[in-house]
Coordinates of C-alpha atoms and ligand atoms in Angstrom, one line a residue:
X1418 CA 55.8 40.4 137.8
X1419 CA 55.9 43.0 135.0
X1420 CA 56.1 41.2 131.6
X1421 CA 58.0 42.6 128.7
X1422 CA 56.3 40.4 126.2
X1423 CA 53.0 38.5 126.3
X1424 CA 52.3 35.7 123.9
X1425 CA 49.1 33.8 123.0
X1426 CA 49.7 30.6 121.1
X1427 CA 46.9 28.8 119.2
X1428 CA 48.3 25.3 119.9
X1429 CA 50.6 23.8 122.5
X1430 CA 53.5 22.7 120.3
X1431 CA 53.6 26.1 118.8
X1432 CA 53.7 27.6 122.3
X1433 CA 56.7 25.5 123.3
X1434 CA 58.3 26.3 120.0
X1435 CA 58.0 30.0 120.7
X1436 CA 59.0 29.6 124.4
X1437 CA 62.1 27.8 123.1
X1438 CA 63.0 30.7 120.7
X1439 CA 62.4 33.4 123.3
X1440 CA 64.5 31.5 125.9
X1441 CA 67.4 31.1 123.5
X1442 CA 67.3 34.8 122.7
X1443 CA 67.8 35.6 126.4
X1444 CA 64.2 36.1 127.6
X1445 CA 63.3 34.4 130.8
X1446 CA 60.2 32.6 129.6
X1447 CA 57.5 30.3 131.0
X1448 CA 54.8 28.5 129.0
X1449 CA 51.4 28.3 130.7
X1450 CA 48.5 26.0 129.8
X1451 CA 45.6 28.4 129.4
X1452 CA 45.2 31.5 131.5
X1453 CA 47.0 30.7 134.7
X1454 CA 45.1 30.5 137.9
X1455 CA 46.1 33.1 140.5
X1456 CA 47.6 30.4 142.7
X1457 CA 50.0 29.1 140.1
X1458 CA 53.5 30.2 141.3
X1459 CA 55.2 31.7 138.3
X1460 CA 58.9 32.5 138.4
X1461 CA 60.1 36.1 137.7
X1462 CA 60.1 36.1 133.9
X1463 CA 60.3 38.5 130.9
X1464 CA 57.8 36.6 128.8
X1465 CA 54.8 34.4 129.2
X1466 CA 53.5 32.2 126.4
X1467 CA 49.8 31.3 127.1
X1468 CA 49.0 28.0 125.3
X1469 CA 45.5 27.7 124.0
X1470 CA 44.0 24.8 122.0
X1471 CA 42.3 27.3 119.8
X1472 CA 43.6 26.7 116.2
X1473 CA 40.8 24.4 115.1
X1474 CA 37.8 25.2 117.3
X1475 CA 34.9 27.5 116.5
X1476 CA 36.2 31.0 115.7
X1477 CA 34.0 32.8 118.3
X1478 CA 35.3 30.5 121.1
X1479 CA 38.9 31.0 119.9
X1480 CA 38.3 34.8 120.0
X1481 CA 36.9 34.7 123.5
X1482 CA 39.7 32.5 124.9
X1483 CA 42.4 34.6 123.1
X1484 CA 40.9 37.9 124.5
X1485 CA 40.9 36.4 128.0
X1486 CA 44.5 35.5 127.6
X1487 CA 45.3 39.0 126.3
X1488 CA 43.6 40.6 129.3
X1489 CA 45.7 38.5 131.7
X1490 CA 48.9 39.4 129.9
X1491 CA 48.1 43.1 129.7
X1492 CA 47.2 43.0 133.4
X1493 CA 50.7 41.8 134.1
X1494 CA 52.4 44.6 132.2
X1495 CA 52.8 43.2 128.7
X1496 CA 53.1 46.2 126.5
X1497 CA 53.3 44.0 123.4
X1498 CA 51.3 40.8 122.7
X1499 CA 52.3 38.4 120.0
X1500 CA 49.5 36.1 118.8
X1501 CA 51.5 33.0 117.9
X1502 CA 50.2 31.1 114.9
X1503 CA 51.7 28.2 113.0
X1504 CA 54.7 28.8 110.8
X1505 CA 52.6 27.2 108.0
X1506 CA 49.6 29.4 108.7
X1507 CA 47.5 26.4 109.6
X1508 CA 43.9 27.7 109.4
X1509 CA 40.8 27.5 107.1
X1510 CA 38.7 30.2 105.5
X1511 CA 36.5 30.1 108.5
X1512 CA 39.4 31.2 110.7
X1513 CA 40.8 31.4 113.2
X1514 CA 43.8 33.6 112.5
X1515 CA 41.7 36.4 111.0
X1516 CA 38.9 36.5 113.6
X1517 CA 41.4 36.4 116.5
X1518 CA 43.6 39.0 114.9
X1519 CA 40.7 41.3 114.3
X1520 CA 39.5 41.1 117.9
X1521 CA 43.0 41.6 119.4
X1522 CA 43.6 44.5 117.1
X1523 CA 40.5 46.1 118.3
X1524 CA 41.5 45.6 121.9
X1525 CA 45.0 46.9 121.2
X1526 CA 44.0 50.1 119.4
X1527 CA 46.6 49.5 116.8
X1528 CA 45.7 50.9 113.4
X1529 CA 47.6 48.1 111.6
X1530 CA 49.0 44.7 112.6
X1531 CA 52.2 43.1 111.3
X1532 CA 51.7 39.5 110.3
X1533 CA 54.4 37.0 109.3
X1534 CA 54.7 33.2 109.8
X1535 CA 58.3 33.3 108.6
X1536 CA 60.7 31.1 110.6
X1537 CA 63.8 30.7 108.4
X1538 CA 65.5 28.3 110.8
X1539 CA 62.9 25.7 109.9
X1540 CA 62.6 26.7 106.2
X1541 CA 59.5 28.9 106.5
X1542 CA 60.1 32.0 104.4
X1543 CA 57.7 34.6 102.9
X1544 CA 58.3 36.4 99.6
X1545 CA 55.8 38.7 97.9
X1546 CA 53.4 37.5 100.5
X1547 CA 53.8 33.9 99.5
X1548 CA 54.7 31.3 102.1
X1549 CA 57.4 28.8 101.2
X1550 CA 58.1 25.5 103.1
X1551 CA 61.6 24.7 102.2
X1552 CA 61.8 25.2 98.5
X1553 CA 58.2 24.7 97.6
X1554 CA 55.1 27.0 98.0
X1555 CA 52.9 26.1 100.9
X1556 CA 50.1 24.6 98.7
X1557 CA 52.6 22.2 97.2
X1558 CA 54.1 21.1 100.5
X1559 CA 52.9 18.3 102.8
X1560 CA 50.7 20.9 104.5
X1561 CA 48.2 20.5 101.6
X1562 CA 47.3 17.1 103.3
X1563 CA 46.9 18.3 106.9
X1564 CA 44.1 16.4 108.5
X1565 CA 42.4 19.4 110.0
X1566 CA 43.8 22.5 108.2
X1567 CA 44.9 21.5 104.7
X1568 CA 46.6 24.5 103.1
X1569 CA 45.7 25.1 99.4
X1570 CA 46.9 28.7 98.8
X1571 CA 50.4 30.0 99.5
X1572 CA 49.4 33.6 99.0
X1573 CA 48.9 34.8 102.6
X1574 CA 47.5 38.1 101.7
X1575 CA 44.6 36.3 100.0
X1576 CA 44.4 33.7 102.8
X1577 CA 44.2 36.2 105.6
X1578 CA 41.8 38.5 103.7
X1579 CA 39.4 35.6 103.4
X1580 CA 39.4 35.2 107.2
X1581 CA 39.6 38.8 108.4
X1582 CA 37.1 41.7 108.5
X1583 CA 39.9 44.1 107.6
X1584 CA 41.7 44.7 104.3
X1585 CA 45.1 43.0 104.1
X1586 CA 48.2 44.6 102.5
X1587 CA 51.8 43.6 101.9
X1588 CA 55.2 44.9 103.0
X1589 CA 57.5 43.3 100.5
X1590 CA 61.2 42.3 100.8
X1591 CA 62.4 45.2 98.8
X1592 CA 60.8 47.6 101.4
X1593 CA 62.1 45.5 104.3
X1594 CA 65.6 45.6 102.9
X1595 CA 65.6 49.4 103.1
X1596 CA 65.2 49.2 106.9
X1597 CA 62.9 49.8 109.7
X1598 CA 61.9 53.3 108.8
X1599 CA 61.0 52.2 105.3
X1600 CA 58.7 49.6 106.8
X1601 CA 57.2 52.1 109.1
X1602 CA 56.5 54.4 106.2
X1603 CA 54.9 51.6 104.2
X1604 CA 52.7 50.6 107.2
X1605 CA 51.6 54.2 107.6
X1606 CA 50.6 54.4 103.9
X1607 CA 48.6 51.1 104.2
X1608 CA 46.9 52.3 107.4
X1609 CA 46.0 55.6 105.8
X1610 CA 44.1 53.6 103.2
X1611 CA 42.2 51.7 105.9
X1612 CA 44.2 48.5 105.7
X1613 CA 44.4 46.9 109.1
X1614 CA 46.8 44.1 108.6
X1615 CA 50.0 43.6 106.6
X1616 CA 51.7 40.4 105.6
X1617 CA 55.4 41.2 105.7
X1618 CA 58.1 39.3 103.8
X1619 CA 61.0 37.7 105.6
X1620 CA 63.7 35.3 104.2
X1621 CA 66.6 35.7 106.7
X1622 CA 66.9 36.2 110.4
X1623 CA 68.2 39.7 109.8
X1624 CA 64.8 40.5 108.2
X1625 CA 63.2 39.3 111.5
X1626 CA 65.3 41.8 113.4
X1627 CA 64.0 44.6 111.3
X1628 CA 60.5 43.4 111.8
X1629 CA 61.0 43.1 115.5
X1630 CA 62.2 46.7 115.7
X1631 CA 59.1 47.9 114.0
X1632 CA 56.7 45.5 115.8
X1633 CA 57.7 47.0 119.2
X1634 CA 56.2 50.3 118.0
X1635 CA 52.9 48.5 118.1
X1636 CA 50.9 46.7 120.9
X1637 CA 50.1 43.6 118.8
X1638 CA 51.8 41.4 116.2
X1639 CA 50.8 38.1 114.6
X1640 CA 53.2 35.4 113.6
X1641 CA 55.3 32.3 114.4
X1642 CA 58.6 31.8 116.2
X1643 CA 60.4 34.0 113.7
X1644 CA 58.8 37.2 114.7
X1645 CA 59.3 36.1 118.3
X1646 CA 63.0 36.0 117.6
X1647 CA 62.8 39.5 116.2
X1648 CA 60.8 40.8 119.1
X1649 CA 63.2 39.2 121.6
X1650 CA 66.3 40.6 119.9
X1651 CA 64.7 44.1 119.8
X1652 CA 63.8 44.0 123.5
X1653 CA 67.3 43.0 124.4
X1654 CA 68.9 45.5 122.0
X1655 CA 66.7 48.3 123.4
X1656 CA 67.7 47.5 126.9
X1657 CA 64.1 46.8 127.9
X1658 CA 65.2 43.3 128.8
X1659 CA 68.5 42.3 130.3
X1660 CA 69.5 39.2 128.4
X1661 CA 69.5 36.2 130.6
X1662 CA 71.8 33.2 129.9
X1663 CA 70.2 31.2 127.2
X1664 CA 70.7 28.2 129.4
X1665 CA 68.0 25.6 129.8
X1666 CA 65.9 25.3 133.0
X1667 CA 67.8 22.7 135.0
X1668 CA 66.4 20.3 137.5
X1669 CA 66.8 16.9 139.1
X1670 CA 66.7 13.9 136.7
X1671 CA 63.2 12.4 136.5
X1672 CA 64.1 8.9 135.4
X1673 CA 61.6 6.1 135.3
X1674 CA 59.8 4.7 132.2
X1675 CA 59.6 6.8 129.0
X1676 CA 56.9 6.8 126.3
X1677 CA 56.2 8.5 123.0
X1678 CA 52.8 9.2 121.5
X1679 CA 52.3 10.3 117.9
X1680 CA 49.1 11.7 116.7
X1681 CA 50.6 13.9 114.0
X1682 CA 50.1 12.6 110.4
X1683 CA 52.8 14.9 108.9
X1684 CA 55.3 13.5 106.5
X1685 CA 58.1 14.3 109.0
X1686 CA 56.4 12.5 111.8
X1687 CA 55.6 9.4 109.7
X1688 CA 59.3 9.2 108.8
X1689 CA 60.3 9.7 112.5
X1690 CA 58.0 6.8 113.5
X1691 CA 59.5 4.5 110.9
X1692 CA 63.0 5.3 112.2
X1693 CA 62.0 4.8 115.8
X1694 CA 61.1 1.2 114.9
X1695 CA 64.9 0.6 115.0
X1696 CA 65.4 1.7 118.6
X1697 CA 62.2 1.2 120.5
X1698 CA 59.0 -0.9 120.5
X1699 CA 56.3 0.7 118.3
X1700 CA 52.6 0.1 118.4
X1701 CA 50.4 1.3 115.4
X1702 CA 46.9 1.9 116.6
X1703 CA 43.9 1.1 114.4
X1704 CA 42.0 4.4 113.9
X1705 CA 38.8 2.5 113.1
X1706 CA 39.0 0.6 116.4
X1707 CA 39.8 3.8 118.2
X1708 CA 36.5 5.3 116.9
X1709 CA 34.6 2.0 117.5
X1710 CA 35.2 2.2 121.3
X1711 CA 37.5 2.0 124.2
X1712 CA 39.0 -1.4 123.3
X1713 CA 41.9 0.0 121.3
X1714 CA 43.0 2.2 124.3
X1715 CA 42.8 -0.9 126.5
X1716 CA 44.9 -2.9 124.0
X1717 CA 47.5 -0.1 123.8
X1718 CA 47.8 0.1 127.6
X1719 CA 48.2 -3.7 127.9
X1720 CA 50.8 -3.6 125.2
X1721 CA 52.6 -0.9 127.0
X1722 CA 52.5 -2.6 130.4
X1723 CA 54.3 -5.6 128.9
X1724 CA 57.2 -3.5 127.5
X1725 CA 57.5 -0.2 129.4
X1726 CA 60.0 -1.5 132.0
X1727 CA 62.3 -2.8 129.2
X1728 CA 62.8 0.5 127.5
X1729 CA 61.0 3.4 125.8
X1730 CA 57.9 2.7 123.7
X1731 CA 56.1 4.6 121.0
X1732 CA 52.4 4.4 120.3
X1733 CA 51.1 6.0 117.1
X1734 CA 47.8 6.7 115.5
X1735 CA 49.4 8.3 112.5
X1736 CA 48.4 7.3 109.0
X1737 CA 49.2 8.4 105.5
X1738 CA 47.2 11.1 103.8
X1739 CA 45.1 8.6 101.8
X1740 CA 44.3 6.6 104.9
X1741 CA 43.4 9.8 106.8
X1742 CA 41.1 10.9 104.0
X1743 CA 39.4 7.5 103.9
X1744 CA 38.8 7.5 107.7
X1745 CA 37.5 11.1 107.5
X1746 CA 35.1 10.2 104.7
X1747 CA 33.6 7.5 106.8
X1748 CA 33.4 9.4 110.1
X1749 CA 33.9 13.1 109.4
X1750 CA 37.1 15.2 109.8
X1751 CA 36.4 16.8 113.1
X1752 CA 34.8 13.7 114.7
X1753 CA 37.7 11.5 113.7
X1754 CA 40.2 14.0 114.8
X1755 CA 38.6 14.5 118.2
X1756 CA 38.1 10.8 118.9
X1757 CA 41.7 10.1 118.2
X1758 CA 43.0 13.0 120.2
X1759 CA 40.9 11.8 123.2
X1760 CA 42.1 8.3 122.8
X1761 CA 45.7 9.5 122.9
X1762 CA 44.8 11.4 126.1
X1763 CA 43.3 8.3 127.6
X1764 CA 46.6 6.4 126.8
X1765 CA 48.7 9.2 128.2
X1766 CA 46.7 9.2 131.4
X1767 CA 47.1 5.4 131.7
X1768 CA 50.8 5.6 131.1
X1769 CA 51.3 8.2 133.7
X1770 CA 49.2 6.2 136.1
X1771 CA 51.6 3.3 135.5
X1772 CA 54.6 5.5 136.4
X1773 CA 55.7 7.2 133.1
X1774 CA 57.2 10.6 133.9
X1775 CA 59.0 11.2 130.6
X1776 CA 56.6 11.7 127.7
X1777 CA 57.2 12.8 124.1
X1778 CA 54.1 13.8 122.1
X1779 CA 54.0 14.5 118.4
X1780 CA 51.3 16.8 117.1
X1781 CA 49.9 20.1 118.2
X1782 CA 46.3 19.1 118.7
X1783 CA 47.4 15.8 120.1
X1784 CA 49.7 17.6 122.6
X1785 CA 46.8 19.8 123.6
X1786 CA 44.5 16.8 124.4
X1787 CA 47.3 15.0 126.3
X1788 CA 48.5 18.0 128.4
X1789 CA 44.9 19.0 129.2
X1790 CA 44.1 15.5 130.4
X1791 CA 47.3 15.3 132.5
X1792 CA 46.3 18.6 134.1
X1793 CA 49.7 20.2 133.7
X1794 CA 49.4 24.0 134.3
X1795 CA 52.7 25.1 132.9
X1796 CA 56.2 24.4 131.8
X1797 CA 59.8 25.7 132.1
X1798 CA 61.9 25.5 129.0
X1799 CA 64.8 23.0 129.0
X1800 CA 67.4 22.1 126.4
X1801 CA 66.5 22.3 122.7
X1802 CA 66.1 18.8 121.1
X1803 CA 65.6 20.2 117.6
X1804 CA 64.7 23.6 116.0
X1805 CA 61.4 24.6 117.6
X1806 CA 61.2 21.7 120.1
X1807 CA 62.6 22.0 123.6
X1808 CA 62.5 19.7 126.6
X1809 CA 59.8 21.0 128.9
X1810 CA 59.8 20.6 132.7
X1811 CA 56.3 20.6 134.1
X1812 CA 55.5 23.1 136.9
X1813 CA 52.6 22.9 139.2
X1814 CA 51.5 19.5 138.2
X1815 CA 50.1 17.2 140.9
X1816 CA 52.0 14.2 139.6
X1817 CA 55.4 15.4 140.7
X1818 CA 58.4 16.0 138.4
X1819 CA 57.6 15.3 134.7
X1820 CA 59.6 16.0 131.5
X1821 CA 57.7 16.4 128.2
X1822 CA 58.5 17.2 124.7
X1823 CA 55.7 18.6 122.5
X1824 CA 56.8 18.1 119.0
X1825 CA 55.3 20.2 116.2
X1826 CA 54.2 17.8 113.5
X1827 CA 56.6 19.1 110.9
X1828 CA 59.6 19.6 113.2
X1829 CA 62.5 17.4 114.3
X1830 CA 65.1 15.3 112.7
X1831 CA 64.9 11.8 111.4
X1832 CA 65.8 10.3 114.8
X1833 CA 63.7 12.8 116.8
X1834 CA 62.2 10.3 119.3
X1835 CA 65.5 8.8 120.4
X1836 CA 67.1 12.3 120.3
X1837 CA 64.5 13.6 122.6
X1838 CA 64.8 10.8 125.1
X1839 CA 68.5 11.2 125.3
X1840 CA 67.9 14.7 126.7
X1841 CA 65.0 13.8 128.9
X1842 CA 66.7 12.0 131.8
Ligands
LIG2897 N1 45.1 7.9 111.5 C1 44.5 9.1 111.6 N2 43.5 9.4 110.8 C2 42.8 10.6 110.8 N3 43.1 11.6 111.7 C3 44.1 11.3 112.6 C4 44.9 10.1 112.6 N4 45.8 10.1 113.6 C5 45.7 11.3 114.1 N5 44.7 12.0 113.6 C6 44.2 13.4 113.9 O1 44.9 14.3 113.0 C7 45.1 15.5 113.7 C8 46.6 15.8 113.8 O2 46.8 17.1 114.3 P1 48.1 17.5 115.2 O3 48.1 16.6 116.4 O4 48.0 19.0 115.4 O5 49.3 17.1 114.3 P2 50.2 18.2 113.5 O6 51.2 18.8 114.5 O7 50.9 17.4 112.5 O8 49.3 19.2 112.9 C9 44.5 15.3 115.1 O9 43.2 15.8 115.2 C10 44.5 13.8 115.3 O10 43.6 13.3 116.2
LIG2898 O1 55.1 25.4 113.1 C1 55.0 26.2 114.1 O2 55.1 27.5 114.1 C2 54.7 25.7 115.4 O3 55.6 24.9 116.0 C3 53.3 25.1 115.3 O4 52.3 25.9 115.4 C4 53.1 23.7 115.1 O5 51.8 23.3 115.0 P1 51.6 21.7 114.7 O6 50.1 21.5 114.7 O7 52.2 21.0 115.8 O8 52.2 21.4 113.4

């Protein structure tokens, strides 16, 4: 297998988001969980997206795991590696985008790295280096209340510079609008001044195509699904990849009971949970009881056992920002987050043990905990449920056929949970 594109994603929902984009742009793509073991039978693909749960861990561990993934991808022929981060640049001043980028840039030999989280299809645009979520700057969006990575500065040149060892520059929209050669000239100017990374503006998909053209001159880029779209279109346009049908990975229906787990506390997910109350049984977990001990997991599994054969269920730990802040003040941000992630994994394990083979998970860190606990080594990309969220068909799992959807906290429409289950048969 000789890859045309290797990708390292810092969370599992972001990985499936990118795998979805690449697939729809005609790249045969597989999403792996971690660096695949040699005995994992991978299909002939153009791109591999290695999912890591590295967004919110210690920076040095994130660097080590990302470099191991890069080594595996380069070893299978990937001339270009995309470090996939969140379209809302989820990170803190302690990292991990900057430290991982610095390490991968050193490995790649690139003088300068293009960086953009733009993903216009989901309302993520960058102008003068400032990230907008819909019509508001990042620091005025719901991401300011993220439980683990609250975002308080929309200026990504500043944000990345605080995390990185290298100086960070800007390629603005005016330069981008003059085309790929103008971007190349700007990058050369910045690199000549010792600047090792450049935030690049992007507002429309056509901007991403220009970025993708230029990015392929390099061995590394950093960004979200938008730059993935640009890279994919550039690979196809250059003839380096023969565009495959954008069709979903098909397979036999899985059937059986279906369940949804929500650990995301995003505004979008809270609304989706409220809407799901109209179509399925919903259990709201008590976060305090989760932290207190295993009783809340046992209660959830007993609740599920009474209902799972009657129709889909949803179990949510999600709370409002004020409730999240109060819990964190009592127990600590990381401790609370970890405890709840592990409880969701316990519940997922119990549901699968009881026969669930169709599982929707809302939240990137939550998805990481759940998928790791289920021991699923990889996914094929199925139909798109909503922008950035595909149906995933597990490959290599020891539990037989499974369908999952790993929903980025901020993605999906109002009826996402029922929309997903309609496509997960
Ligand atoms: N009620 C709650 N209070 C505090 N933290 C919570 C609560 N429910 C979930 N969490 C934690 O919040 C974090 C949500 O992150 P994640 O799953 O990545 O969602 P998103 O995709 O919205 O970022 C996880 O660490 C999760 O365990
Ligand atoms: O928003 C994106 O680019 C990705 O889908 C992503 O990284 C989502 O992360 P989340 O933690 O699930 O919001």
